[in-house]
Structure formats: structure tokens, C-alpha cells
Coordinates of N, CA, C and O in Angstrom, one line a residue:
Q294 N 0.9 -1.3 0.1 CA 0.0 0.4 0.0 C 1.2 1.4 0.1 O 1.9 1.3 1.0
V295 N 0.9 2.3 -0.7 CA 1.4 3.1 -1.2 C 0.3 4.5 -0.8 O -1.0 4.9 -1.5
R296 N 0.4 5.7 0.3 CA -0.4 7.0 0.0 C 0.7 7.7 -0.3 O 1.9 8.4 -0.1
L297 N -0.2 8.5 -1.3 CA 0.5 9.6 -2.2 C 0.0 11.2 -1.3 O -1.0 11.2 -1.5
V298 N 0.6 11.9 -1.4 CA 0.2 13.4 -1.0 C 0.9 14.5 -1.5 O 2.3 14.7 -1.6
E299 N 0.5 15.4 -2.5 CA 1.2 16.5 -3.6 C 0.8 17.6 -2.4 O -0.2 17.8 -1.8
S300 N 2.1 18.7 -2.7 CA 2.2 19.7 -2.2 C 2.9 20.6 -3.2 O 3.3 20.3 -4.3
G301 N 2.6 22.2 -3.2 CA 3.5 22.8 -3.9 C 2.7 23.6 -5.3 O 3.3 24.3 -5.8
G302 N 1.4 23.8 -5.4 CA 0.4 24.3 -5.9 C 0.3 25.4 -5.7 O 0.9 25.8 -4.8
G303 N 0.0 26.5 -6.9 CA -0.4 28.1 -6.5 C -0.5 28.4 -8.0 O -1.2 27.9 -8.8
L304 N -0.8 29.9 -7.5 CA -0.8 30.9 -8.6 C 0.3 31.4 -9.3 O 1.0 31.7 -8.1
V305 N 0.7 31.5 -10.5 CA 1.8 31.8 -11.0 C 1.2 32.6 -12.4 O 0.6 32.6 -13.2
Q306 N 2.0 33.3 -12.5 CA 2.0 34.2 -13.8 C 2.6 33.3 -14.8 O 3.5 32.8 -15.0
A307 N 2.1 33.6 -16.1 CA 2.3 33.2 -17.5 C 4.4 33.4 -17.0 O 4.6 34.6 -17.2
G308 N 5.4 32.6 -17.7 CA 6.6 32.4 -17.6 C 7.0 31.8 -16.7 O 8.7 32.3 -16.0
G309 N 6.2 32.1 -15.3 CA 7.1 31.9 -14.4 C 7.1 30.1 -13.6 O 7.0 29.2 -14.7
S310 N 7.5 30.2 -12.5 CA 7.8 28.5 -12.2 C 7.4 27.9 -10.9 O 6.9 28.9 -10.0
L311 N 7.4 27.0 -11.0 CA 6.7 25.7 -9.4 C 7.2 24.6 -9.5 O 7.5 24.4 -10.5
R312 N 7.4 24.1 -8.2 CA 8.1 22.7 -7.8 C 6.8 22.3 -7.4 O 6.6 22.6 -5.9
L313 N 6.3 20.9 -7.7 CA 5.4 20.1 -7.2 C 6.2 18.8 -6.6 O 7.3 18.7 -6.9
S314 N 6.0 18.9 -5.1 CA 6.4 17.7 -4.5 C 5.2 16.6 -4.5 O 4.0 16.5 -3.9
C315 N 5.6 15.2 -4.0 CA 4.7 14.1 -4.0 C 5.6 13.4 -3.0 O 6.5 12.7 -3.3
A316 N 5.1 12.9 -1.4 CA 5.5 12.4 -0.6 C 4.9 11.3 -0.3 O 3.6 11.3 -0.5
A317 N 5.3 10.1 -0.2 CA 5.1 8.8 -0.6 C 5.4 8.1 0.7 O 6.4 8.1 1.5
S318 N 3.9 7.5 1.4 CA 4.5 6.2 2.1 C 4.6 5.2 1.9 O 3.8 4.6 1.2
G319 N 5.4 4.5 3.0 CA 5.5 2.5 2.1 C 6.9 2.5 1.8 O 7.8 3.4 1.5
R320 N 7.2 1.4 2.6 CA 8.5 0.7 2.4 C 9.0 0.4 1.3 O 9.8 0.6 0.8
T321 N 7.6 0.4 -0.1 CA 8.5 -0.1 -1.3 C 8.3 1.0 -2.0 O 8.5 0.8 -3.7
F322 N 8.3 2.3 -1.5 CA 7.8 3.3 -2.8 C 9.4 3.1 -3.4 O 9.2 3.6 -4.9
Y323 N 10.3 2.5 -3.7 CA 11.5 2.5 -4.1 C 11.2 1.6 -5.8 O 11.9 1.7 -6.5
T324 N 10.7 0.8 -5.3 CA 10.4 0.2 -6.2 C 9.2 0.4 -7.3 O 9.0 -0.3 -8.6
Y325 N 8.7 1.4 -7.0 CA 7.7 1.9 -7.9 C 7.6 2.9 -8.9 O 8.4 3.7 -8.5
V326 N 7.1 2.7 -10.3 CA 7.1 4.0 -11.0 C 6.5 5.5 -11.0 O 4.8 4.6 -10.2
M327 N 6.5 6.4 -10.6 CA 6.0 6.7 -10.4 C 5.5 8.0 -11.7 O 6.5 8.5 -12.4
G328 N 4.3 8.7 -11.4 CA 3.9 9.4 -12.6 C 3.2 10.9 -12.4 O 2.8 10.6 -10.9
W329 N 2.9 11.9 -12.8 CA 2.4 13.0 -12.6 C 1.6 13.1 -14.2 O 1.7 12.8 -15.0
F330 N 0.1 13.0 -13.5 CA -1.2 13.5 -14.2 C -1.8 15.1 -14.1 O -1.7 15.3 -12.9
R331 N -2.9 15.4 -14.9 CA -3.1 16.3 -14.6 C -4.4 16.6 -15.1 O -4.8 16.1 -16.3
Q332 N -5.4 17.2 -14.7 CA -7.0 17.5 -15.2 C -7.5 19.1 -15.2 O -7.9 19.4 -14.2
A333 N -7.5 19.6 -15.8 CA -8.0 21.1 -16.0 C -9.9 21.0 -16.3 O -10.5 19.3 -16.6
P334 N -10.4 21.6 -15.9 CA -12.0 21.9 -15.6 C -12.3 21.3 -16.6 O -12.0 21.9 -17.9
G335 N -13.4 20.6 -17.3 CA -14.2 20.3 -18.1 C -13.5 19.1 -18.8 O -13.4 18.9 -20.4
K336 N -11.9 18.8 -18.9 CA -11.5 18.1 -19.7 C -10.7 16.7 -19.0 O -11.0 16.5 -17.8
E337 N -10.8 15.8 -19.7 CA -10.1 14.4 -19.6 C -8.9 14.6 -18.9 O -7.9 15.4 -19.2
R338 N -8.4 13.6 -17.5 CA -7.1 13.3 -16.9 C -5.8 13.3 -18.3 O -6.4 12.3 -19.2
E339 N -5.0 13.8 -18.3 CA -4.0 13.5 -19.2 C -2.8 13.4 -18.6 O -2.3 14.1 -17.6
F340 N -1.8 12.4 -19.3 CA 0.0 12.3 -18.4 C 0.6 13.2 -18.7 O 0.4 14.3 -19.9
V341 N 1.8 13.8 -17.8 CA 2.4 14.5 -17.5 C 3.9 14.1 -18.2 O 4.4 14.9 -18.9
A342 N 4.2 13.2 -17.2 CA 5.3 13.2 -16.8 C 5.7 11.3 -16.3 O 4.9 11.5 -15.2
A343 N 6.4 10.7 -16.3 CA 7.1 9.5 -15.4 C 8.6 9.4 -15.0 O 9.2 9.7 -16.1
I344 N 8.8 8.2 -14.3 CA 9.9 8.2 -13.8 C 10.2 7.1 -13.1 O 9.3 6.2 -12.5
S345 N 11.2 6.2 -14.4 CA 11.7 4.8 -13.6 C 11.7 4.6 -11.8 O 12.1 5.7 -11.1
W346 N 11.8 3.7 -11.2 CA 12.3 3.0 -9.9 C 13.5 3.8 -9.5 O 14.1 4.4 -8.2
S347 N 14.5 3.5 -10.6 CA 15.7 4.2 -10.1 C 16.0 5.8 -10.5 O 17.5 6.5 -10.1
G348 N 15.2 6.4 -11.0 CA 15.2 7.8 -11.7 C 16.0 7.4 -12.9 O 16.8 9.0 -13.7
G349 N 16.9 6.7 -13.6 CA 17.6 6.7 -14.8 C 16.8 6.9 -15.7 O 17.2 7.3 -17.2
T350 N 15.3 6.5 -15.7 CA 14.4 6.6 -17.4 C 13.1 7.5 -16.9 O 12.8 7.7 -16.0
T351 N 13.6 9.1 -18.1 CA 12.0 9.6 -17.7 C 11.5 10.0 -19.0 O 11.6 9.5 -20.1
Y352 N 10.2 10.2 -18.9 CA 9.3 10.0 -20.2 C 8.1 11.1 -20.0 O 7.6 11.5 -19.0
Y353 N 8.2 12.3 -21.0 CA 7.3 13.5 -20.6 C 6.0 13.4 -21.9 O 6.6 12.7 -23.1
A354 N 4.9 14.4 -21.7 CA 4.1 14.4 -22.5 C 4.3 15.6 -23.9 O 5.7 16.2 -23.1
D355 N 4.5 15.8 -24.8 CA 5.1 16.5 -25.9 C 4.8 18.0 -25.2 O 5.7 19.1 -25.4
S356 N 3.5 18.1 -25.0 CA 3.3 19.4 -24.5 C 4.1 20.3 -23.1 O 3.9 21.5 -23.0
V357 N 5.1 19.2 -22.8 CA 5.6 19.9 -21.7 C 7.1 19.4 -21.8 O 7.9 19.7 -20.7
K358 N 7.7 19.0 -22.6 CA 9.0 18.8 -22.8 C 9.5 19.5 -22.8 O 9.0 20.9 -23.7
G359 N 10.7 20.0 -22.0 CA 11.6 20.7 -22.4 C 11.6 21.8 -21.2 O 12.1 23.1 -21.2
R360 N 10.0 22.0 -20.7 CA 9.8 22.9 -19.7 C 10.0 22.1 -18.2 O 9.6 23.1 -17.5
F361 N 9.3 20.9 -18.2 CA 9.1 20.1 -17.0 C 10.1 19.3 -17.2 O 10.8 18.7 -17.7
T362 N 10.6 18.7 -15.4 CA 11.5 18.4 -15.2 C 10.7 17.0 -14.1 O 10.5 18.0 -13.0
I363 N 10.9 16.1 -14.5 CA 10.6 15.0 -12.9 C 11.6 14.6 -12.8 O 12.4 14.1 -12.9
S364 N 11.8 14.3 -10.8 CA 12.7 13.6 -10.7 C 12.5 12.7 -9.5 O 10.9 13.3 -8.9
R365 N 13.1 12.2 -8.4 CA 12.7 11.4 -7.0 C 13.9 11.3 -6.1 O 15.1 11.2 -6.7
D366 N 14.0 11.5 -5.2 CA 14.4 11.4 -4.1 C 13.9 9.7 -3.4 O 13.3 9.9 -2.3
N367 N 14.5 8.6 -3.4 CA 13.9 7.6 -3.2 C 14.1 7.4 -1.2 O 13.5 7.0 -0.9
A368 N 15.1 8.1 -1.0 CA 15.7 8.0 0.6 C 14.6 9.2 1.1 O 14.3 8.6 1.9
K369 N 14.4 10.1 0.5 CA 13.1 10.9 0.9 C 11.7 10.7 0.8 O 10.4 10.8 1.3
G370 N 11.7 9.6 -0.1 CA 10.4 8.9 -0.8 C 9.2 9.9 -1.1 O 8.1 10.2 -1.0
T371 N 10.2 10.8 -2.3 CA 9.6 11.9 -2.7 C 9.6 12.3 -4.0 O 11.2 12.1 -4.7
V372 N 9.1 12.0 -4.5 CA 9.0 12.8 -6.2 C 8.2 13.8 -6.6 O 8.0 15.0 -5.7
Y373 N 9.6 14.6 -7.5 CA 9.1 16.4 -7.9 C 9.0 16.5 -9.1 O 9.4 16.0 -10.1
L374 N 8.4 17.5 -9.5 CA 7.8 18.3 -10.7 C 8.4 19.5 -10.8 O 7.7 20.4 -10.5
Q375 N 9.3 19.6 -11.3 CA 10.4 21.0 -11.8 C 9.1 21.9 -12.9 O 9.7 21.1 -13.7
M376 N 8.5 22.8 -12.9 CA 7.6 23.1 -13.9 C 7.9 24.8 -14.1 O 8.1 25.8 -13.4
N377 N 8.9 24.8 -15.4 CA 9.2 26.1 -15.7 C 8.4 27.0 -16.8 O 7.8 26.0 -17.6
S378 N 8.4 28.1 -17.2 CA 7.8 28.7 -18.1 C 6.6 28.4 -18.4 O 6.0 27.9 -19.4
L379 N 5.5 28.3 -17.4 CA 4.3 27.9 -17.3 C 3.3 28.7 -18.3 O 3.7 30.0 -18.3
K380 N 2.4 27.9 -18.4 CA 1.6 28.6 -20.0 C 0.3 28.7 -19.3 O -0.5 27.7 -17.9
P381 N -0.8 29.2 -19.7 CA -2.2 29.5 -19.0 C -2.7 28.1 -19.2 O -3.5 27.6 -18.5
E382 N -2.1 27.3 -20.0 CA -3.1 26.1 -20.7 C -2.4 24.9 -19.7 O -2.8 23.9 -19.9
D383 N -1.5 25.3 -18.8 CA -0.9 24.4 -17.7 C -1.7 24.3 -16.7 O -1.6 23.3 -16.0
T384 N -2.6 25.4 -16.2 CA -3.5 25.1 -15.1 C -4.6 23.9 -15.0 O -5.2 23.7 -16.2
A385 N -4.5 23.5 -13.7 CA -5.0 22.1 -14.0 C -4.8 21.6 -12.2 O -3.7 22.5 -11.4
V386 N -5.4 20.3 -12.0 CA -5.0 19.8 -10.8 C -4.3 18.9 -10.9 O -4.4 18.0 -11.9
Y387 N -3.2 18.6 -10.6 CA -1.7 18.2 -10.7 C -1.9 17.0 -9.5 O -2.0 16.8 -8.3
H388 N -1.8 15.3 -10.1 CA -2.0 14.3 -9.3 C -0.5 14.1 -9.9 O 0.1 13.9 -10.7
C389 N 0.3 13.1 -8.3 CA 1.1 12.1 -8.9 C 0.3 10.8 -8.4 O -0.9 10.4 -7.9
A390 N 0.8 9.8 -9.2 CA 0.4 8.3 -9.3 C 1.8 7.3 -8.9 O 2.4 7.6 -9.7
A391 N 1.5 6.3 -8.7 CA 2.6 5.0 -8.6 C 1.9 3.7 -9.0 O 1.0 3.4 -9.1
K392 N 3.0 3.4 -10.2 CA 2.4 1.7 -10.3 C 4.1 1.1 -10.2 O 4.8 1.2 -9.9
T393 N 3.4 -0.2 -10.6 CA 4.3 -1.5 -10.6 C 5.5 -1.0 -12.2 O 4.5 -0.8 -13.0
P394 N 6.3 -1.7 -12.4 CA 7.2 -1.6 -13.8 C 6.6 -1.7 -14.7 O 6.2 -1.6 -16.0
I395 N 5.4 -2.6 -14.8 CA 4.6 -3.4 -15.4 C 3.6 -2.3 -16.4 O 3.3 -2.0 -15.4
G396 N 3.8 -2.7 -17.3 CA 2.5 -1.4 -18.3 C 3.0 -0.5 -18.6 O 4.4 0.2 -18.2
P397 N 2.1 0.5 -19.2 CA 2.5 1.7 -19.7 C 3.1 2.8 -19.0 O 1.8 2.7 -18.2
L398 N 3.6 3.6 -19.4 CA 3.7 4.4 -18.5 C 2.6 5.9 -18.3 O 2.6 6.4 -17.5
G399 N 2.6 5.8 -19.5 CA 1.4 7.6 -20.1 C 0.1 6.7 -19.6 O -0.6 8.1 -19.9
A400 N -0.3 6.0 -19.7 CA -1.8 5.5 -19.5 C -1.9 5.3 -17.7 O -1.7 5.1 -17.1
D401 N -3.2 5.9 -17.8 CA -3.6 6.2 -16.1 C -4.2 5.4 -16.0 O -4.0 5.0 -14.3
Y402 N -4.7 4.3 -16.6 CA -5.2 3.1 -15.8 C -4.1 1.8 -15.7 O -4.7 1.0 -14.5
A403 N -2.9 2.3 -16.0 CA -1.6 1.9 -15.4 C -1.6 1.7 -13.7 O -0.7 0.8 -13.3
Y404 N -2.0 2.9 -13.4 CA -1.3 3.1 -11.9 C -2.4 3.1 -10.9 O -3.5 2.9 -11.1
D405 N -2.0 2.3 -9.5 CA -2.8 2.1 -8.7 C -2.9 2.8 -7.3 O -3.7 2.5 -6.9
Y406 N -2.2 3.6 -7.4 CA -2.3 4.4 -6.3 C -2.1 5.9 -6.9 O -1.6 6.2 -7.5
W407 N -2.9 6.7 -6.4 CA -3.2 8.2 -6.5 C -3.7 9.3 -5.4 O -3.9 8.7 -4.2
G408 N -2.6 10.5 -5.6 CA -3.1 11.5 -4.8 C -4.1 12.1 -5.1 O -4.8 12.1 -5.7
Q409 N -3.9 13.2 -3.8 CA -5.8 13.6 -3.8 C -5.3 14.7 -4.3 O -6.3 15.6 -5.5
G410 N -4.3 15.7 -5.0 CA -4.1 16.6 -6.0 C -3.8 18.1 -5.7 O -4.3 18.0 -4.3
T411 N -3.1 18.4 -5.9 CA -2.5 20.1 -6.0 C -3.3 20.9 -7.0 O -3.1 20.7 -8.3
Q412 N -3.7 22.1 -6.8 CA -3.6 22.6 -7.7 C -3.1 23.9 -8.7 O -2.2 24.7 -7.7
V413 N -3.0 23.7 -9.7 CA -1.8 24.8 -10.4 C -2.8 25.7 -11.2 O -3.0 25.6 -12.2
T414 N -2.2 26.8 -11.1 CA -3.2 28.3 -11.7 C -2.0 28.8 -12.2 O -1.4 29.7 -11.8
V415 N -2.4 29.4 -13.6 CA -1.1 29.9 -14.2 C -2.1 31.1 -15.0 O -2.6 30.9 -15.6
S416 N -1.9 32.1 -14.5 CA -2.5 33.6 -14.8 C -1.9 34.1 -16.6 O -0.7 34.2 -16.2
S417 N -2.7 34.6 -17.0 CA -2.2 35.7 -18.5 C -1.6 37.0 -18.0 O -1.9 37.3 -17.3

């Protein structure tokens, strides 16, 4: 069982930066692939980024590639999402999620555990 709690969301102007954190409980955190997803009002949840258990492999949605960076600290049981050059279209509730190494990285159905989410609002 893994419990996930996100933090770091807020209101920022376009072009600004935010860093989201996701604290995980559970002794087996280091074995899980971690991902970030987001959901804007009236839209479906979409994949943002994922990172392998070791941190050696990362995967990004095209819409955030070059602007967002996912990382993890297994000793602290935390995964991060550094978001730079934010745009109004990045406004959404951001969720972190955990999955076993089996299954596609970018598919939300493959993830077993989810956090409650943190709101990110980017003003123009």
C-alpha cells in the first residue's frame, strides 16, 4: 500500500515556475514507477511525466517536454515536478501516481495509487 500526498501548487503568472512535491508513505516506494497527471476543468485527465524506480529513465508528454522536469529522491520517499515557463494552458489539478514497472508509463489505468491532487493556476 502506498499513500501519496502532493504539495507545492499555487497561483503563478505565465512564464513563472513552480515545483510540485509528492510525498509517499510505504517501505516499497523505491520499487514503483512514479507519474504525474493533470486534469483541467471540463477535460479528461492527461499524462504529464513519469520516472522509473531508479530515476534513470524519464518520459514526458510533448506538451511539457523541455519545460517540466520530473525527479525523485528514494531516500526521502518523494517525487518532484519542476515546472518552468508555465503557460495558462498548464492550469489544472496535478496528481501524482504510483505503479509497478509493468504496463505503459503514460496510461492512467496502469497506475495503482493516486494522490488527492494540488491546484496549479497560471494567469496570463
